[in-house]
Short mmCIF file of C-alpha atoms in Angstrom, two decimals:
data_model
loop_
_atom_site.label_atom_id
_atom_site.label_comp_id
_atom_site.label_asym_id
_atom_site.label_seq_id
_atom_site.Cartn_x
_atom_site.Cartn_y
_atom_site.Cartn_z
CA MET A 279 -6.40 -34.39 5.55
CA SER A 280 -4.79 -37.21 7.84
CA GLU A 281 -1.36 -36.78 6.84
CA GLU A 282 1.17 -35.00 9.51
CA LYS A 283 3.17 -33.83 6.66
CA SER A 284 3.27 -33.67 2.60
CA PRO A 285 4.51 -36.90 0.97
CA TYR A 286 6.36 -34.62 -1.36
CA ILE A 287 9.59 -34.26 0.36
CA THR A 288 12.04 -32.78 -2.49
CA LYS A 289 11.39 -29.63 -4.14
CA GLU A 290 11.50 -32.00 -7.60
CA GLN A 291 8.28 -33.73 -6.03
CA VAL A 292 6.55 -30.64 -4.87
CA HIS A 293 6.97 -28.95 -8.62
CA ASN A 294 5.76 -32.02 -10.21
CA ARG A 295 2.81 -32.45 -8.12
CA ALA A 296 2.07 -28.76 -8.42
CA LYS A 297 2.12 -28.73 -12.35
CA ASP A 298 -0.30 -31.86 -12.17
CA ALA A 299 -3.00 -29.26 -10.38
CA VAL A 300 -2.69 -27.24 -13.91
CA GLY A 301 -5.99 -27.30 -15.54
CA LYS A 302 -7.94 -28.94 -12.66
CA THR A 303 -10.79 -27.04 -11.04
CA MET A 304 -10.81 -26.17 -7.42
CA ARG A 305 -13.57 -28.50 -6.66
CA GLU A 306 -11.48 -31.28 -8.29
CA LEU A 307 -8.59 -30.57 -6.08
CA TYR A 308 -10.74 -30.61 -3.00
CA ASN A 309 -12.14 -33.68 -3.96
CA SER A 310 -8.58 -35.16 -4.64
CA ALA A 311 -8.55 -34.66 -0.94
CA GLY A 312 -11.78 -36.32 0.04
CA VAL A 313 -13.63 -33.02 0.56
CA TYR A 314 -16.69 -32.84 -1.23
CA ASN A 315 -18.66 -30.04 0.46
CA VAL A 316 -17.04 -27.22 -1.62
CA ASP A 317 -19.98 -25.42 -2.50
CA ASP A 318 -19.86 -24.45 1.54
CA LEU A 319 -16.11 -23.34 1.52
CA VAL A 320 -16.24 -21.37 -1.40
CA LYS A 321 -17.02 -18.18 0.78
CA ASN A 322 -13.90 -18.61 2.76
CA LYS A 323 -11.27 -15.72 2.05
CA ASN A 324 -8.49 -18.66 1.89
CA PHE A 325 -10.69 -20.80 -0.41
CA ILE A 326 -8.36 -21.14 -3.49
CA GLY A 327 -5.05 -21.12 -1.40
CA ASP A 328 -6.43 -23.98 0.62
CA ALA A 329 -7.79 -26.12 -2.51
CA PHE A 330 -3.77 -25.63 -3.39
CA GLU A 331 -2.73 -26.92 0.18
CA CYS A 332 -5.15 -29.74 -0.51
CA TRP A 333 -3.68 -30.92 -3.60
CA MET A 334 -0.25 -30.81 -1.94
CA LYS A 335 -1.51 -33.13 0.79
CA VAL A 336 -0.12 -30.33 3.43
CA PRO A 337 -2.69 -29.69 6.57
CA LYS A 338 -3.47 -26.13 7.45
CA ASN A 339 -0.78 -24.36 9.61
CA SER A 340 0.68 -21.01 10.56
CA ARG A 341 4.01 -22.30 11.14
CA ALA A 342 7.15 -19.58 10.89
CA GLU A 343 9.02 -22.26 8.05
CA ALA A 344 8.18 -23.22 4.61
CA ASP A 345 4.92 -24.95 4.24
CA ILE A 346 6.59 -28.21 3.18
CA VAL A 347 9.71 -28.34 5.76
CA GLU A 348 11.39 -31.31 4.25
CA ALA A 349 11.59 -29.54 0.78
CA GLY A 350 11.88 -25.79 1.94
CA VAL A 351 9.01 -25.06 -0.16
CA GLU A 352 6.42 -22.31 0.76
CA LEU A 353 2.91 -22.97 -1.37
CA LYS A 354 1.42 -19.75 -2.56
CA ALA A 355 -1.73 -19.48 -5.09
CA THR A 356 -2.18 -16.06 -6.33
CA PRO A 357 -4.46 -14.55 -8.87
CA TYR A 358 -4.00 -12.46 -12.31
CA LYS A 359 -6.44 -10.63 -14.74
CA VAL A 360 -6.62 -10.14 -18.20
CA LEU A 361 -6.50 -6.37 -19.51
CA LYS A 362 -8.45 -5.40 -22.25
CA SER A 363 -5.30 -5.01 -24.40
CA GLY A 364 -5.15 -9.12 -23.58
CA LYS A 365 -2.05 -8.50 -21.55
CA LYS A 366 -2.08 -10.66 -18.26
CA SER A 367 -1.38 -8.82 -15.04
CA ALA A 368 -1.06 -9.62 -11.35
CA LYS A 369 -3.99 -8.68 -9.87
CA GLU A 370 -2.61 -7.79 -6.55
CA ARG A 371 0.62 -8.08 -4.64
CA LEU A 372 1.39 -11.56 -2.92
CA VAL A 373 1.21 -11.27 0.55
CA LEU A 374 3.81 -13.29 2.55
CA ASN A 375 4.84 -13.72 6.10
CA ILE A 376 3.48 -11.53 9.35
CA ILE A 377 6.31 -9.49 10.69
CA ASP A 378 7.06 -10.15 14.16
CA TYR A 379 9.06 -6.34 14.99
CA VAL A 380 10.55 -7.73 18.04
CA GLU A 381 11.93 -10.81 16.49
CA GLU A 382 12.95 -9.60 13.00
CA ALA A 383 15.05 -6.40 14.94
CA LYS A 384 17.51 -9.38 16.27
CA GLN A 385 17.97 -10.54 12.41
CA THR A 386 20.15 -10.15 9.67
CA PHE A 387 18.91 -10.63 6.00
CA GLU A 388 20.13 -14.25 5.94
CA THR A 389 18.42 -15.25 9.21
CA SER A 390 15.41 -13.18 8.72
CA SER A 391 12.01 -14.64 8.71
CA PHE A 392 11.18 -13.63 5.07
CA GLN A 393 14.42 -15.73 4.02
CA HIS A 394 13.67 -18.54 6.48
CA LYS A 395 9.90 -19.04 4.96
CA ASP A 396 9.79 -17.50 1.49
CA LYS A 397 13.17 -17.80 -0.29
CA LEU A 398 11.78 -20.82 -2.56
CA MET A 399 8.23 -20.99 -3.61
CA GLU A 400 5.78 -23.08 -5.70
CA LEU A 401 3.61 -20.48 -7.20
CA ALA A 402 0.42 -21.47 -8.66
CA PHE A 403 -1.37 -18.73 -10.65
CA TYR A 404 -5.03 -18.70 -11.58
CA GLU A 405 -7.30 -16.30 -13.35
CA ASN A 406 -9.25 -14.05 -11.22
CA ASP A 407 -12.44 -13.07 -13.89
CA GLY A 408 -13.99 -10.71 -11.42
CA SER A 409 -16.86 -13.15 -11.11
CA LYS A 410 -19.33 -11.71 -8.00
CA ASN A 411 -20.86 -15.23 -7.70
CA LYS A 412 -18.60 -16.85 -5.24
CA LYS A 413 -19.82 -20.12 -6.17
CA ASP A 414 -18.14 -19.54 -9.68
CA LYS A 415 -14.80 -19.97 -7.94
CA ALA A 416 -15.16 -23.64 -7.48
CA ASN A 417 -14.99 -24.02 -11.18
CA TRP A 418 -11.60 -21.61 -11.31
CA LYS A 419 -8.65 -23.54 -12.55
CA PHE A 420 -4.53 -23.21 -11.89
CA ASP A 421 -3.29 -22.16 -15.32
CA GLU A 422 0.51 -22.29 -14.49
CA SER A 423 2.93 -23.08 -11.58
CA ILE A 424 6.48 -22.37 -11.10
CA LEU A 425 9.09 -23.22 -8.71
CA PHE A 426 10.23 -19.74 -7.93
CA SER A 427 13.74 -18.47 -5.92
CA PHE A 428 14.62 -15.01 -6.58
CA PRO A 429 17.04 -14.37 -9.68
CA LYS A 430 20.15 -12.85 -8.51
CA LYS A 431 19.85 -9.51 -9.74
CA ASP A 432 16.37 -9.33 -7.91
CA LEU A 433 17.72 -10.60 -4.84
CA GLU A 434 20.31 -7.50 -4.53
CA VAL A 435 17.51 -5.05 -4.44
CA ILE A 436 15.15 -7.06 -2.22
CA LYS A 437 17.82 -7.41 0.35
CA HIS A 438 18.49 -3.77 0.07
CA ASP A 439 14.56 -3.54 0.50
CA TRP A 440 14.53 -5.77 3.49
CA GLU A 441 17.45 -3.63 5.28
CA THR A 442 15.40 -0.35 4.60
CA ILE A 443 12.49 -1.77 6.54
CA HIS A 444 14.80 -3.49 9.12
CA GLU A 445 16.15 -0.14 9.79
CA TYR A 446 12.82 1.55 10.45
CA ILE A 447 12.21 -1.11 13.16
CA ILE A 448 15.58 -0.64 14.88
CA GLU A 449 15.25 3.09 14.94
CA GLY A 450 11.79 2.86 16.79
CA LYS A 451 10.04 3.72 13.34
CA ALA A 452 7.94 0.78 12.38
CA HIS A 453 4.82 2.70 12.52
CA GLU A 454 6.28 5.07 9.74
CA ILE A 455 6.56 2.15 7.34
CA ASN A 456 4.77 2.31 4.48
CA GLU A 457 5.01 0.33 0.78
CA GLY A 458 6.58 3.19 -1.14
CA LEU A 459 9.62 3.13 0.99
CA THR A 460 10.83 0.15 -1.18
CA ASP A 461 11.10 -1.09 -4.28
CA TYR A 462 10.29 -4.80 -4.99
CA LEU A 463 9.80 -6.24 -1.17
CA ALA A 464 6.99 -4.09 0.76
CA ALA A 465 5.72 -4.20 4.14
CA CYS A 466 1.98 -4.05 3.41
CA THR A 467 -0.72 -3.56 6.38
CA LYS A 468 -2.05 -6.88 7.44
CA GLY A 469 -5.53 -7.12 9.45
CA ASN A 470 -8.98 -6.59 9.84
CA SER A 471 -9.03 -2.94 10.48
CA SER A 472 -6.64 0.00 11.70
CA LYS A 473 -6.78 -1.42 14.83
CA SER A 474 -4.44 -4.28 14.13
CA VAL A 475 -1.26 -3.25 15.71
CA ARG A 476 2.02 -5.01 16.91
CA LYS A 477 4.55 -3.77 19.53
CA GLN A 478 7.57 -2.60 18.31
CA PRO A 479 10.90 -3.12 20.15
CA TYR A 480 12.16 0.46 20.17
CA SER A 481 9.28 2.61 20.64
CA ASP A 482 5.97 2.81 22.73
CA ILE A 483 4.22 3.59 19.81
CA PRO A 484 2.13 0.75 18.35
CA ALA A 485 2.87 -0.25 14.72
CA LYS A 486 0.16 -1.40 12.09
CA GLN A 487 0.66 -4.77 11.85
CA ARG A 488 2.69 -5.58 8.38
CA ALA A 489 3.67 -8.76 6.31
CA TYR A 490 6.39 -8.88 3.80
CA SER A 491 4.76 -8.82 0.39
CA LEU A 492 6.18 -8.77 -3.62
CA LYS A 493 4.46 -5.80 -5.03
CA THR A 494 1.68 -5.89 -7.62
CA GLY A 495 4.46 -4.55 -10.57
CA TYR A 496 6.94 -7.26 -9.77
CA MET A 497 4.57 -10.13 -9.84
CA THR A 498 3.01 -8.68 -13.25
CA SER A 499 6.90 -9.01 -14.26
CA VAL A 500 7.10 -12.36 -13.33
CA LEU A 501 3.84 -13.60 -14.77
CA ARG A 502 4.61 -11.94 -18.02
CA ASP A 503 8.55 -12.88 -18.38
CA TYR A 504 8.18 -16.27 -16.57
CA VAL A 505 4.92 -17.85 -16.24
CA PHE A 506 3.55 -16.90 -19.59
CA GLY A 507 6.66 -15.70 -21.30
CA ASP A 508 9.74 -17.60 -22.31
CA GLU A 509 12.08 -16.01 -20.40
CA LYS A 510 14.66 -18.16 -18.49
CA ASP A 511 16.65 -17.77 -15.38
CA PRO A 512 18.23 -20.33 -13.33
CA ALA A 513 16.07 -19.64 -10.16
CA ILE A 514 12.94 -20.30 -11.62
CA ARG A 515 11.74 -23.33 -12.85
CA LYS A 516 8.26 -23.97 -15.26
CA ALA A 517 8.93 -27.27 -16.83
CA LYS A 518 8.56 -30.29 -14.86
CA PHE A 519 11.84 -31.80 -14.08
CA THR A 520 11.42 -34.55 -16.28
CA GLU A 521 10.85 -32.29 -19.26
CA LYS A 522 14.03 -30.29 -21.45
CA GLU A 523 14.41 -26.76 -20.72
CA GLN A 524 13.17 -24.72 -23.88
CA ASN A 525 15.93 -22.04 -25.07
CA ARG A 526 13.80 -19.18 -26.36
CA VAL A 527 14.27 -15.99 -24.54
CA ASN A 528 11.64 -13.47 -24.54
CA SER A 529 13.44 -10.09 -25.17
CA GLU A 530 10.31 -7.97 -24.68
CA THR A 531 11.05 -6.35 -21.18
CA GLU A 532 14.16 -3.99 -21.57
CA SER A 533 16.80 -3.84 -18.37
CA ILE A 534 18.14 -0.75 -17.41
CA PHE A 535 21.09 -2.18 -15.18
CA THR A 536 23.31 -4.68 -15.90
CA GLU A 537 23.67 -7.18 -12.89
CA ASP A 538 27.04 -5.60 -11.68
CA GLU A 539 25.44 -2.30 -11.98
CA LEU A 540 22.89 -3.13 -9.23
CA GLN A 541 25.57 -5.06 -7.14
CA HIS A 542 24.92 -2.97 -4.09
CA GLY A 543 20.95 -3.45 -4.47
CA ASN A 544 20.31 0.46 -4.32
CA LEU A 545 18.13 0.88 -7.14
CA ASP A 546 17.06 4.34 -6.48
CA LYS A 547 20.51 5.58 -6.22
CA ALA A 548 21.24 3.78 -9.40
CA LEU A 549 18.35 5.66 -11.18
CA VAL A 550 18.97 9.24 -10.04
CA ASP A 551 22.97 8.58 -10.70
CA LYS A 552 21.98 7.50 -14.46
CA LEU A 553 19.36 10.46 -14.84
CA ASN A 554 21.12 13.01 -13.23
CA LYS A 555 24.09 12.80 -15.76
CA TYR A 556 22.06 15.03 -17.96
CA LYS A 557 21.12 17.90 -15.94
CA GLY A 558 21.24 21.15 -17.37
CA ILE A 559 21.00 20.01 -20.79
CA LYS A 560 18.11 21.20 -23.29
CA LEU A 561 14.96 18.55 -23.95
CA GLY A 562 16.14 18.61 -27.40
CA LYS A 563 19.30 17.63 -27.26
CA LEU A 564 18.87 14.65 -25.02
CA PRO A 565 19.53 11.20 -26.15
CA TYR A 566 16.69 9.11 -27.79
CA ARG A 567 17.14 5.57 -29.72
CA GLY A 568 20.57 6.86 -30.81
CA ARG A 569 19.90 10.14 -31.86
CA THR A 570 18.67 13.46 -30.08
CA LEU A 571 15.19 14.23 -29.43
CA ASP A 572 15.23 17.30 -31.84
CA ASP A 573 16.17 14.70 -34.40
CA VAL A 574 13.31 12.38 -33.79
CA LEU A 575 10.88 15.03 -33.43
CA SER A 576 11.85 17.33 -36.02
CA LYS A 577 8.60 17.01 -37.79
CA ASN A 578 6.38 17.42 -34.77
CA LYS A 579 7.84 19.07 -31.66
CA ASN A 580 4.18 18.97 -29.79
CA VAL A 581 4.33 15.35 -29.65
CA LYS A 582 2.48 15.06 -25.77
CA GLN A 583 5.03 12.14 -24.82
CA LYS A 584 8.28 13.92 -25.46
CA PHE A 585 9.00 14.26 -21.94
CA HIS A 586 8.68 10.63 -21.17
CA MET A 587 10.43 9.75 -24.42
CA ALA A 588 13.58 12.02 -23.22
CA VAL A 589 13.39 9.72 -19.65
CA SER A 590 13.73 6.55 -21.87
CA GLY A 591 16.33 7.94 -23.64
CA MET A 592 18.47 9.18 -20.76
CA LEU A 593 18.11 5.69 -19.28
CA GLY A 594 18.92 4.20 -22.61
CA LEU A 595 16.05 2.47 -23.40
CA VAL A 596 14.25 1.63 -26.86
CA GLY A 597 10.62 1.59 -25.42
CA ASP A 598 8.94 3.04 -22.77
CA ALA A 599 10.66 3.78 -19.52
CA GLU A 600 7.56 2.44 -17.55
CA ALA A 601 7.63 -1.03 -19.01
CA ALA A 602 11.45 -1.65 -17.86
CA GLU A 603 11.97 -4.40 -16.10
CA GLU A 604 13.14 -2.41 -12.89
CA ILE A 605 10.58 0.01 -13.01
CA GLN A 606 7.70 -2.42 -13.46
CA LYS A 607 9.21 -4.63 -10.32
CA ALA A 608 9.57 -1.48 -8.13
CA ASP A 609 6.33 0.11 -8.87
CA ILE A 610 7.80 3.04 -9.72
CA LEU A 611 5.25 5.75 -11.25
CA ILE A 612 7.06 7.82 -13.69
CA LYS A 613 5.92 11.78 -13.72
CA ALA A 614 7.36 14.37 -15.84
CA VAL A 615 7.43 17.83 -13.78
CA ARG A 616 7.05 21.01 -15.74
CA VAL A 617 8.22 24.02 -13.65
CA ASN A 618 8.00 27.67 -14.84
CA LYS A 619 9.30 30.94 -13.16
CA ASN A 620 7.29 33.82 -12.72
CA SER A 621 7.92 37.64 -13.25
CA ASN A 622 9.65 37.65 -9.40
CA GLY A 623 11.86 35.08 -10.42
CA GLU A 624 10.00 32.38 -8.35
CA PHE A 625 9.49 28.79 -9.52
CA TYR A 626 6.19 27.29 -9.39
CA ILE A 627 4.23 24.52 -11.26
CA LYS A 628 1.74 25.45 -13.74
CA GLU A 629 -0.35 22.20 -13.52
CA ASN A 630 -1.76 19.75 -11.02
CA MET A 631 -0.62 16.02 -11.46
CA SER A 632 -3.37 13.88 -13.05
CA PHE A 633 -3.94 10.26 -12.23
CA PRO A 634 -6.09 7.77 -14.15
CA ALA A 635 -9.90 8.38 -14.33
CA PHE A 636 -12.03 6.14 -12.07
CA ASP A 637 -15.00 4.37 -12.26
CA PHE A 638 -17.67 5.68 -10.30
CA LYS A 639 -19.62 2.47 -9.39
CA ASP A 640 -16.27 0.80 -8.77
CA ILE A 641 -15.31 3.30 -6.24
CA SER A 642 -18.39 3.00 -4.58
CA SER A 643 -18.37 -0.47 -3.52
CA GLU A 644 -14.56 -0.86 -3.08
CA ASN A 645 -12.37 -0.50 0.01
CA TRP A 646 -9.74 1.94 0.56
CA GLU A 647 -7.03 -0.84 0.29
CA ASP A 648 -7.89 -2.40 -2.87
CA SER A 649 -8.55 1.02 -4.46
CA ASP A 650 -6.68 2.25 -7.62
CA LEU A 651 -5.75 5.57 -5.67
CA TYR A 652 -4.36 3.71 -2.54
CA LYS A 653 -1.97 1.78 -4.97
CA ILE A 654 -0.77 5.07 -6.45
CA VAL A 655 -0.20 7.00 -3.45
CA ASN A 656 1.77 3.82 -1.94
CA SER A 657 3.89 3.70 -5.11
CA LYS A 658 7.50 5.25 -5.44
CA PHE A 659 7.50 8.37 -7.90
CA LEU A 660 10.06 9.05 -10.01
CA PHE A 661 9.75 12.88 -10.79
CA ALA A 662 11.60 13.94 -13.83
CA VAL A 663 11.79 17.92 -13.59
CA PHE A 664 12.10 20.15 -16.48
CA GLU A 665 11.95 23.83 -16.74
CA GLU A 666 10.39 26.03 -18.91
CA THR A 667 12.59 28.74 -20.54
CA GLU A 668 12.23 30.94 -23.67
CA ASP A 669 14.30 29.85 -27.09
CA THR A 670 15.64 33.04 -27.99
CA GLN A 671 16.48 31.19 -31.32
CA SER A 672 13.22 29.94 -32.40
CA ASN A 673 11.15 32.78 -30.41
CA GLY A 674 9.38 29.77 -28.54
CA LEU A 675 9.38 27.50 -25.73
CA SER A 676 12.25 25.23 -24.67
CA TYR A 677 12.87 23.18 -21.85
CA ILE A 678 15.77 22.14 -19.60
CA PHE A 679 16.55 18.96 -17.60
CA ARG A 680 16.90 19.75 -13.88
CA GLY A 681 17.18 16.66 -12.34
CA VAL A 682 15.23 13.67 -10.72
CA LYS A 683 13.68 13.02 -7.40
CA ILE A 684 12.53 9.69 -6.14
CA TRP A 685 10.19 10.15 -3.62
CA ASN A 686 7.30 8.19 -1.68
CA MET A 687 4.40 9.61 0.17
CA PRO A 688 4.31 9.62 4.22
CA ASN A 689 1.94 7.67 6.18
CA SER A 690 0.52 10.80 7.61
CA ASP A 691 -0.12 12.40 3.81
CA ILE A 692 -1.43 9.18 2.88
CA GLU A 693 -4.16 9.42 5.67
CA THR A 694 -5.30 13.02 4.33
CA VAL A 695 -5.58 11.33 0.85
CA LYS A 696 -7.64 8.58 2.21
CA ARG A 697 -10.36 11.42 3.86
CA VAL A 698 -10.46 12.54 -0.10
CA TRP A 699 -11.16 9.42 -1.11
CA GLU A 700 -13.63 8.45 1.40
CA ASP A 701 -15.57 11.83 1.01
CA THR A 702 -15.49 11.04 -2.77
CA LYS A 703 -17.11 7.71 -2.30
CA ASP A 704 -19.75 9.05 0.40
CA LYS A 705 -20.57 11.74 -2.09
CA ILE A 706 -21.08 9.04 -4.72
CA ASN A 707 -23.15 7.05 -2.67
CA ASN A 708 -25.32 9.66 -1.24
CA GLY A 709 -25.86 11.27 -4.61
CA VAL A 710 -23.30 13.94 -6.08
CA GLU A 711 -24.69 17.54 -6.07
CA LEU A 712 -24.60 19.17 -9.07
CA ARG A 713 -25.79 22.82 -9.99
CA PHE A 714 -25.33 25.60 -12.79
CA LYS A 715 -23.13 28.30 -12.85
CA SER A 716 -23.25 30.69 -15.69
CA ASN A 717 -22.00 27.97 -18.55
CA LYS A 718 -20.35 25.57 -16.20
CA ILE A 719 -21.56 22.66 -13.92
CA LEU A 720 -19.96 22.47 -10.49
CA ASN A 721 -20.39 19.39 -7.86
CA ASN A 722 -19.34 19.24 -4.53
CA PHE A 723 -16.43 16.95 -4.56
CA ILE A 724 -13.07 18.31 -2.97
CA ASN A 725 -11.19 20.33 -4.84
CA ALA A 726 -7.90 21.91 -4.97
CA THR A 727 -8.51 25.11 -2.99
CA ASP A 728 -9.36 22.58 -0.12
CA ASN A 729 -5.63 22.01 0.42
CA MET A 730 -5.94 18.27 0.95
CA ILE A 731 -3.13 16.76 -0.91
CA VAL A 732 -5.21 15.77 -3.94
CA HIS A 733 -8.57 16.76 -5.49
CA VAL A 734 -11.50 15.74 -7.68
CA ARG A 735 -12.29 17.26 -11.16
CA PRO A 736 -12.81 16.20 -14.63
CA HIS A 737 -10.06 13.93 -16.58
CA SER A 738 -11.13 15.46 -19.85
CA ARG A 739 -11.80 19.05 -21.22
CA GLU A 740 -15.32 17.73 -22.47
CA SER A 741 -17.97 17.86 -20.12
CA SER A 742 -20.84 15.47 -20.44
CA TYR A 743 -23.89 14.48 -18.43
CA ILE A 744 -25.48 12.29 -20.86
CA LYS A 745 -24.50 8.63 -21.87
CA ASN A 746 -21.23 9.14 -24.13
CA LYS A 747 -17.89 8.41 -24.40
CA TYR A 748 -16.95 11.61 -21.90
CA SER A 749 -19.32 10.37 -19.09
CA ASP A 750 -19.58 7.83 -16.68
CA GLU A 751 -22.81 5.94 -15.04
CA LEU A 752 -23.40 6.97 -11.50
CA PRO A 753 -24.62 4.25 -9.05
CA VAL A 754 -26.73 6.63 -7.51
CA PRO A 755 -28.68 9.50 -9.32
CA ALA A 756 -26.94 12.87 -8.95
CA LYS A 757 -29.15 15.77 -7.22
CA TRP A 758 -29.22 18.65 -9.36
CA LEU A 759 -29.59 22.08 -7.11
CA SER A 760 -30.61 24.52 -9.63
CA ASP A 761 -32.77 24.90 -12.62
CA LYS A 762 -31.17 24.35 -15.98
CA PRO A 763 -30.28 27.87 -17.57
CA GLN A 764 -32.95 28.65 -20.53
CA ASN A 765 -30.17 28.58 -23.24
CA ARG A 766 -29.00 25.32 -22.34
CA LYS A 767 -30.49 22.62 -25.08
CA ILE A 768 -28.81 19.55 -23.83
CA ASP A 769 -31.30 17.28 -21.88
CA ASP A 770 -28.73 16.59 -19.22
CA SER A 771 -29.25 13.26 -17.05
CA ASN A 772 -28.99 12.62 -13.48
CA LEU A 773 -27.58 8.89 -13.96
CA TYR A 774 -24.35 10.23 -16.04
CA MET A 775 -21.70 12.19 -15.14
CA THR A 776 -18.42 13.71 -16.45
CA ARG A 777 -15.74 11.30 -15.97
CA GLN A 778 -13.65 12.32 -13.11
CA CYS A 779 -10.12 11.76 -11.38
CA PHE A 780 -8.04 12.48 -8.67
CA TRP A 781 -5.01 14.96 -9.30
CA LEU A 782 -2.13 15.37 -7.21
CA ASN A 783 -2.05 19.42 -6.11
CA ARG A 784 0.84 21.23 -8.10
CA ASP A 785 1.80 23.00 -4.77
CA TYR A 786 2.30 19.86 -2.84
CA VAL A 787 4.51 18.50 -5.91
CA PHE A 788 6.67 21.40 -6.07
CA GLU A 789 7.49 21.04 -2.08
CA LYS A 790 8.85 17.74 -3.24
CA ILE A 791 10.95 19.07 -6.17
CA ARG A 792 11.95 22.54 -4.59
CA LYS A 793 15.52 21.58 -3.69
CA LEU A 794 16.27 21.00 -7.37
CA PHE A 795 16.01 24.74 -7.75
CA ILE A 796 18.10 26.00 -4.93
#
């Protein structure tokens, strides 16, 4: 491209031009700028973003200010995926600008590089269908584009997130920053390897290079509410500036707090304060949809989701707490923790904490930072803690709500989890070792007794080494190290194995909530 700057010099012109890209293939966008060797470019990492910049007539740049300086608009192309349920979700976080720790330490939120570059963005969304054929990308299309600035309510939380990151920088702890520290705005690692480090101003310890980013949960909320939903906010423009605003409101996503309740931006404190009002109350007496849980569950007190229902009720929600606006945007994982007491009066957690089952083929070919486990351990956890007690009236068990703990995993522990993930990947790619012991089949994955924070074991009580709903196909045949017992009539395969998942060790979790019992 020959232009030194884009001809679109107002935010209205930028947005309307971006809207004209909707429905066009990446090949057409490149061709519009006189670029025709598209099949040669498709292997480039920034192929989609470059196509968008071609269409917007913006020369490639690495400037500190917004891409289109005159309009103050940053351009971003961002992917989404369609789930099996038909819902659309952001495929990844939205990575923004690199953080210069030395310079950012001198700034306030208002003068920060984040505000300078990213406060107004044109976001173009495209579906990443998961195709492994890079040439297919030339035919991908932008499905929608919005002119995006942060809604006032979100901005309070984002400002608090920025201040959290800034505090780590000015305290000489930039090397301790991780994505779980914050709610909507994160500082994600940015670089090709662990050797991508930067100088920080108040410590001699090199810190990983990081960039500001909007969490996947936040982007999913934007996607569902404002991009493909009908929710409106004065800060976000979807229609062309020549069209009338639509007045339909999408009420699918509930909010926990009003704008006034979040005026200080500290979402964690607001959640803890709201939930801890119910400390000491029996599970059945907790509120849910205007009634008590006892009333709602009178015909079936063994409902598995009763603890999550309790959290939703305490937060004043009708639906699932994990679907609430603030929880989604902050990528918060809600986990109910049941605590028991032994005969010596010591508290302990009976069960390890499970995460979703993983796909053997997926884990065998993915990178750590693209893995589901990486996303989980870099999330913020909300532990809702319930103590199991004896109910003398019913001669059964009861539970008392003991409070809530919001926590994120420190970097040193994330590194330990990474080693477990790498070990699991290596064993899958080299052939999982299996052997019979009595009536059980054992494998060589890391287990809970290895004390490595997480471990691997089956997700279901049903064991299967043949093709069915309880098993998953292995990318490399398993290695049977012992003969099948004579009384075993199943013709076990080396191509299928019981579905597995990562579990967070119960003793590790208890240490995070111990103070609730002091």
